[in-house]
Coordinates of N, CA, C and O in Angstrom, one line a residue:
X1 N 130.9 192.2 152.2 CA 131.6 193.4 152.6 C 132.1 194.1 151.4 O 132.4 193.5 150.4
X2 N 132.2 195.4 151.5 CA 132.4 196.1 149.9 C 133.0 197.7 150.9 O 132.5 198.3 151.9
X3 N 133.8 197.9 150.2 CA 134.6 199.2 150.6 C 134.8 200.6 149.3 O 134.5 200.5 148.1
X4 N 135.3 201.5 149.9 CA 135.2 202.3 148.8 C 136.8 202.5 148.8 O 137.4 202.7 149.8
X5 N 137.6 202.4 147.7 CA 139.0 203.1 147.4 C 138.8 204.4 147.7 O 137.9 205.1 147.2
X6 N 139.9 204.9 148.8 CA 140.3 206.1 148.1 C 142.0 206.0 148.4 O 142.2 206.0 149.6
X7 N 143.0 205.9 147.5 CA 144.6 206.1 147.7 C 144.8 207.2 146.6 O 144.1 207.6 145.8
X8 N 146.3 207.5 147.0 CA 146.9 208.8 146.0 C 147.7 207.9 145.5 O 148.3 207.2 146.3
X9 N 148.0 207.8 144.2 CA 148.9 207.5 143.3 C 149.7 208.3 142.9 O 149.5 209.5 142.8
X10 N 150.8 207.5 142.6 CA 152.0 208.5 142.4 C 153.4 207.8 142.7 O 154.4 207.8 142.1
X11 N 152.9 207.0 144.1 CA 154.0 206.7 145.1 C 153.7 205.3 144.9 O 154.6 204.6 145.1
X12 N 152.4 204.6 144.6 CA 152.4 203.3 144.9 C 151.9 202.8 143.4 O 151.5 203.5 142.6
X13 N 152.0 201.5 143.2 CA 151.3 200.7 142.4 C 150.2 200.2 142.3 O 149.9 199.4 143.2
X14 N 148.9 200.4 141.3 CA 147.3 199.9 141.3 C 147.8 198.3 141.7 O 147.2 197.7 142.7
X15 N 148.6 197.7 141.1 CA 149.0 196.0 141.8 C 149.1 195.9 142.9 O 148.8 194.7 143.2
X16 N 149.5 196.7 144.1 CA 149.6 196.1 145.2 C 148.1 196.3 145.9 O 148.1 196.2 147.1
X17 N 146.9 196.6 145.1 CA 145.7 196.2 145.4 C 145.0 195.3 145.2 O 143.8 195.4 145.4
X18 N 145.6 194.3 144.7 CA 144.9 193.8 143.7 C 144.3 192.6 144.9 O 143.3 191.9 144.5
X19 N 144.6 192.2 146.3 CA 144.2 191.6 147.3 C 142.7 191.9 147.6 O 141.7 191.2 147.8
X20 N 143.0 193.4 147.4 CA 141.3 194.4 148.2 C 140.5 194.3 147.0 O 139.3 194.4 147.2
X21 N 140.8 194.1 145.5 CA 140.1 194.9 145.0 C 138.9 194.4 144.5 O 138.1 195.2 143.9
X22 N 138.6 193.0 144.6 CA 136.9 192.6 144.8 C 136.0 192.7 145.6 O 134.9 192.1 145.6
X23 N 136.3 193.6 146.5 CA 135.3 194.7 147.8 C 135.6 195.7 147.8 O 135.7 196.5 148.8
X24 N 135.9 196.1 146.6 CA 135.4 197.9 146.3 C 134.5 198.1 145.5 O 134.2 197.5 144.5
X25 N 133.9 199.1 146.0 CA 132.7 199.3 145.4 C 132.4 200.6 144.6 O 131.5 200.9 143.8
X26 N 133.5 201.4 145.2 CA 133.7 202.9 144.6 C 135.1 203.3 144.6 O 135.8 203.0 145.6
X27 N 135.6 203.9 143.7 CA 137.0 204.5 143.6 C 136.2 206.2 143.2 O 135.2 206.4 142.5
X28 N 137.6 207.4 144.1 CA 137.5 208.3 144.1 C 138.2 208.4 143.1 O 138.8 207.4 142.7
X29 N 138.4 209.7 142.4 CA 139.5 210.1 141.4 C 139.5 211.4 141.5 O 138.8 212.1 140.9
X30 N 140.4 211.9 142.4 CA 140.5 213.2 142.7 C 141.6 213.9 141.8 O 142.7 213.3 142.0
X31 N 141.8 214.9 141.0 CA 142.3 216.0 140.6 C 142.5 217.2 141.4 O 141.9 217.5 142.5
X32 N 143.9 218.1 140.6 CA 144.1 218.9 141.1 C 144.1 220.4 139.7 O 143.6 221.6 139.6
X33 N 144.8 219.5 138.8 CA 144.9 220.4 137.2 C 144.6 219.3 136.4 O 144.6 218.1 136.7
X34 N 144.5 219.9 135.2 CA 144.6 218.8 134.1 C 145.7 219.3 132.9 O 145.5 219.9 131.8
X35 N 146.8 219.0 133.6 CA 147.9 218.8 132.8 C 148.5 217.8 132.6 O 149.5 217.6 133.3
X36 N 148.1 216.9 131.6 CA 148.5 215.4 131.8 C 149.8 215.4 130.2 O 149.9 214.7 129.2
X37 N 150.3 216.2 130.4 CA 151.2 216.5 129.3 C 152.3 215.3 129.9 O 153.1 215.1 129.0
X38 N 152.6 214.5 130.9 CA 153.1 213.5 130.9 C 152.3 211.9 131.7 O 152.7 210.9 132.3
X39 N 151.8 212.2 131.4 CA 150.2 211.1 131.9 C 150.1 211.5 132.6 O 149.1 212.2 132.4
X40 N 150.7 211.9 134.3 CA 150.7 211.8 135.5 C 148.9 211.9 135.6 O 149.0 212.3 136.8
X41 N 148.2 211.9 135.5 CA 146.8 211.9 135.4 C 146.2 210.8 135.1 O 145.4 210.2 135.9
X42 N 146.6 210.5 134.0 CA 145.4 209.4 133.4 C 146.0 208.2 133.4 O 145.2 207.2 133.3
X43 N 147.8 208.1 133.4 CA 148.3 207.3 133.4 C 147.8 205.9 134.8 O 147.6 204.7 134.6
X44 N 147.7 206.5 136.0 CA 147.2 206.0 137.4 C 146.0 205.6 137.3 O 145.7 204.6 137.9
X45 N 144.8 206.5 136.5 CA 143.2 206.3 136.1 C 143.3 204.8 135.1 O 142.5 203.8 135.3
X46 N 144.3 204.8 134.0 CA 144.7 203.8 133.4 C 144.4 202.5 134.3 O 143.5 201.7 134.6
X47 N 145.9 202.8 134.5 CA 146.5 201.0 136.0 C 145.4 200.8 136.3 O 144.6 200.0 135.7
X48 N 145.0 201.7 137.6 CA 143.9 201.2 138.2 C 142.5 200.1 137.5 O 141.9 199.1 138.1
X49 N 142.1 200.9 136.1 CA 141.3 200.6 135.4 C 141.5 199.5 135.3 O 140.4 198.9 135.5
X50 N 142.4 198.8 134.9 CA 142.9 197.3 134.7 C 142.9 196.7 135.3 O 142.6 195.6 134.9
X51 N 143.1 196.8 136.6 CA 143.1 196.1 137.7 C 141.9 196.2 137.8 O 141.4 195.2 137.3
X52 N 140.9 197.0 138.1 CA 139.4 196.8 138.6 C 138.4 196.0 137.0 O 137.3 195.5 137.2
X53 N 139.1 196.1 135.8 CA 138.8 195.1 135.5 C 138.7 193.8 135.1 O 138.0 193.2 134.4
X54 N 139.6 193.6 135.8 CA 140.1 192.6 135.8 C 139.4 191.3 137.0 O 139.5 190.1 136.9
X55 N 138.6 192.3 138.2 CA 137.8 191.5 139.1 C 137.1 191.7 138.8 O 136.2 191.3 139.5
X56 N 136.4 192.5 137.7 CA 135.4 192.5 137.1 C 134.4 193.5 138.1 O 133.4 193.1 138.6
X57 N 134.8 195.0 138.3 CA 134.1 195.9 138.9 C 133.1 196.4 138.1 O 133.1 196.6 136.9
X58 N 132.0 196.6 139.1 CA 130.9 197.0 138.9 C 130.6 198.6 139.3 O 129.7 199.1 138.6
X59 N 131.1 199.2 140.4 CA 130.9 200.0 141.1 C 130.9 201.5 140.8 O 130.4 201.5 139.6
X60 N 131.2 202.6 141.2 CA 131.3 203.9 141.1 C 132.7 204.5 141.0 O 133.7 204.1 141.5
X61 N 132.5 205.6 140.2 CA 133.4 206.3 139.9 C 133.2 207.7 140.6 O 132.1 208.1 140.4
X62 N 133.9 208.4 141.2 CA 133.7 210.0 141.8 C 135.2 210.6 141.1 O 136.4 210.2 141.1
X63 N 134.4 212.0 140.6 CA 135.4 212.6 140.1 C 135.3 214.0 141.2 O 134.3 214.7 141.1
X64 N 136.4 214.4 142.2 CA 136.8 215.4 143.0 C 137.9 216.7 142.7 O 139.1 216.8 143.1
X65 N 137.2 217.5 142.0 CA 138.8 218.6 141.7 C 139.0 219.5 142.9 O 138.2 220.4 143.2
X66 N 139.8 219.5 143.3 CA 140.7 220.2 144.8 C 141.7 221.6 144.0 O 142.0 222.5 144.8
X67 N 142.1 221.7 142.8 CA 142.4 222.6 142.3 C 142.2 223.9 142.2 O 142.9 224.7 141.7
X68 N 140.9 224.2 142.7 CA 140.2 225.3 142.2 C 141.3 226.8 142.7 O 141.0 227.9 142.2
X69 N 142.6 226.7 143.8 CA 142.7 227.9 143.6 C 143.7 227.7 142.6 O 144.2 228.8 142.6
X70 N 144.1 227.1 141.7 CA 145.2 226.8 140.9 C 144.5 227.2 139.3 O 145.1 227.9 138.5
X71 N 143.5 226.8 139.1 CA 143.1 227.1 137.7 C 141.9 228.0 137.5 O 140.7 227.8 137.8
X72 N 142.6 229.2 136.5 CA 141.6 230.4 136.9 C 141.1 230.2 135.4 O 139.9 230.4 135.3
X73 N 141.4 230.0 134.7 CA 141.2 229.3 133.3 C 139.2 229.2 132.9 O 138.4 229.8 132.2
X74 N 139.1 228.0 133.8 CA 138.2 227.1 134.0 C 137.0 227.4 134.5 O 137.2 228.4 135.2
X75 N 135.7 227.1 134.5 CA 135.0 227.5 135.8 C 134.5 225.8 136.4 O 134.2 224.9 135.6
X76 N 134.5 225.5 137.7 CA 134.6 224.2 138.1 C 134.1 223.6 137.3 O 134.9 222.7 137.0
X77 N 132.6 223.5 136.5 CA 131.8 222.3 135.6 C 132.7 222.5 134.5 O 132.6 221.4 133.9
X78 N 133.7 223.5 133.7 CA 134.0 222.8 132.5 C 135.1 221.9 133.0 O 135.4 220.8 132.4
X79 N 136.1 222.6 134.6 CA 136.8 222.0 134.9 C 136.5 220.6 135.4 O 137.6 219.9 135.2
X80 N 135.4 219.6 136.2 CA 135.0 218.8 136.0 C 134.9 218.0 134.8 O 135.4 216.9 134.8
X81 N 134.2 218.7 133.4 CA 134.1 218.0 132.6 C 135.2 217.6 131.7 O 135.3 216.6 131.1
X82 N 136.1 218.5 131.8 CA 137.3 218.2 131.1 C 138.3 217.0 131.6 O 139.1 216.3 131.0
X83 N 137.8 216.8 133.6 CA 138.7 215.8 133.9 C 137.9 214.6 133.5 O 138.6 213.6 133.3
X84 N 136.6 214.4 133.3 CA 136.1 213.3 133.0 C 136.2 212.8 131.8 O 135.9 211.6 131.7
X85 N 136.5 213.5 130.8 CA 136.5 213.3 129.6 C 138.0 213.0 129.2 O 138.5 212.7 128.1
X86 N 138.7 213.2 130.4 CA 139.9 212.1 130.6 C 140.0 211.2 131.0 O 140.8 210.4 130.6
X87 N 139.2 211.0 132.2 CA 139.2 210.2 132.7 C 138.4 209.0 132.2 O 138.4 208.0 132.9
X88 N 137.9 209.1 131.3 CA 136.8 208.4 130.7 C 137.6 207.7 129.6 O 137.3 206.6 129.4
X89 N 138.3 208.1 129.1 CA 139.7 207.7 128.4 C 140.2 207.1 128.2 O 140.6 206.6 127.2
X90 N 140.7 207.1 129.7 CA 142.3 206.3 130.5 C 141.1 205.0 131.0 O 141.2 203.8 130.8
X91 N 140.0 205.6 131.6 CA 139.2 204.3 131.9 C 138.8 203.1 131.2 O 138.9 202.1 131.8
X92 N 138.3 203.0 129.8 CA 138.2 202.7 128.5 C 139.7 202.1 128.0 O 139.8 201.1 127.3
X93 N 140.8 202.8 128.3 CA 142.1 202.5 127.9 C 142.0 201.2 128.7 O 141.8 200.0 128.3
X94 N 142.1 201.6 130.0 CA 142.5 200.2 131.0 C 141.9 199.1 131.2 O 142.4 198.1 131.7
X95 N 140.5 199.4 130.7 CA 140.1 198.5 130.8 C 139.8 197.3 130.1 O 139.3 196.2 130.4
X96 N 140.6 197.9 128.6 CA 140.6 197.2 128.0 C 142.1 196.6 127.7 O 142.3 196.1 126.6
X97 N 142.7 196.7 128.3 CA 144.2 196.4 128.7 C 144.1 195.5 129.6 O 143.8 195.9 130.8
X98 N 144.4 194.2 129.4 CA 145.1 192.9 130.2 C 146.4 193.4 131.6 O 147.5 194.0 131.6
X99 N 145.7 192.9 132.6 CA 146.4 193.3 133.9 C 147.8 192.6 133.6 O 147.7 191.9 132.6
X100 N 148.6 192.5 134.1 CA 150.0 192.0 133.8 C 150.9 191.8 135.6 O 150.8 192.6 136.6
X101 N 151.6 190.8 135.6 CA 152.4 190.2 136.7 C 152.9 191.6 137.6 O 153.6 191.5 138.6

């Protein structure tokens, strides 16, 4: 059996998944802006990372930006690419970060 994550972070901890998380098989990573001038972004992309490496995930990543009427800046693909190239980051961060009690 193999499931796909999708939760909002913010409110909860990547640890209190740590039951589910050798039957996921995809985590969403949805955005809104990329203003991670206090992680609130990548910080969550982080945790999680750790935790899914820690069961040793193989699976998919989706990156979703819901922002679009918020950033006129951008046009969606650089705005995509910019969240990935954060998130690719914080992913790399976490996962190379030892999960902790």
């Amino acid at each position: 059996m193999f499931m796909n994550l999708v939760i909002r972070f913010g409110r909860s901890d990547a640890r209190e998944l740590r039951d589910i998380l050798p039957l996921v098989s995809g985590v969403h990573l949805k955005f809104w802006d990329l203003d991670d001038s206090d992680g609130r972004i990548s910080n969550p992309i982080r945790e999680i990372s750790s935790e899914l490496a820690a069961v040793g995930f193989t699976g998919t990543l989706c990156s979703e930006w819901g922002g679009h009427e918020w950033i006129d800046s951008l046009t969606p693909e650089q705005a995509t690419r910019a969240h990935l190239a954060l998130a690719r980051e914080a992913i790399a961060d976490g996962a190379s970060t030892p999960v902790t009690a």
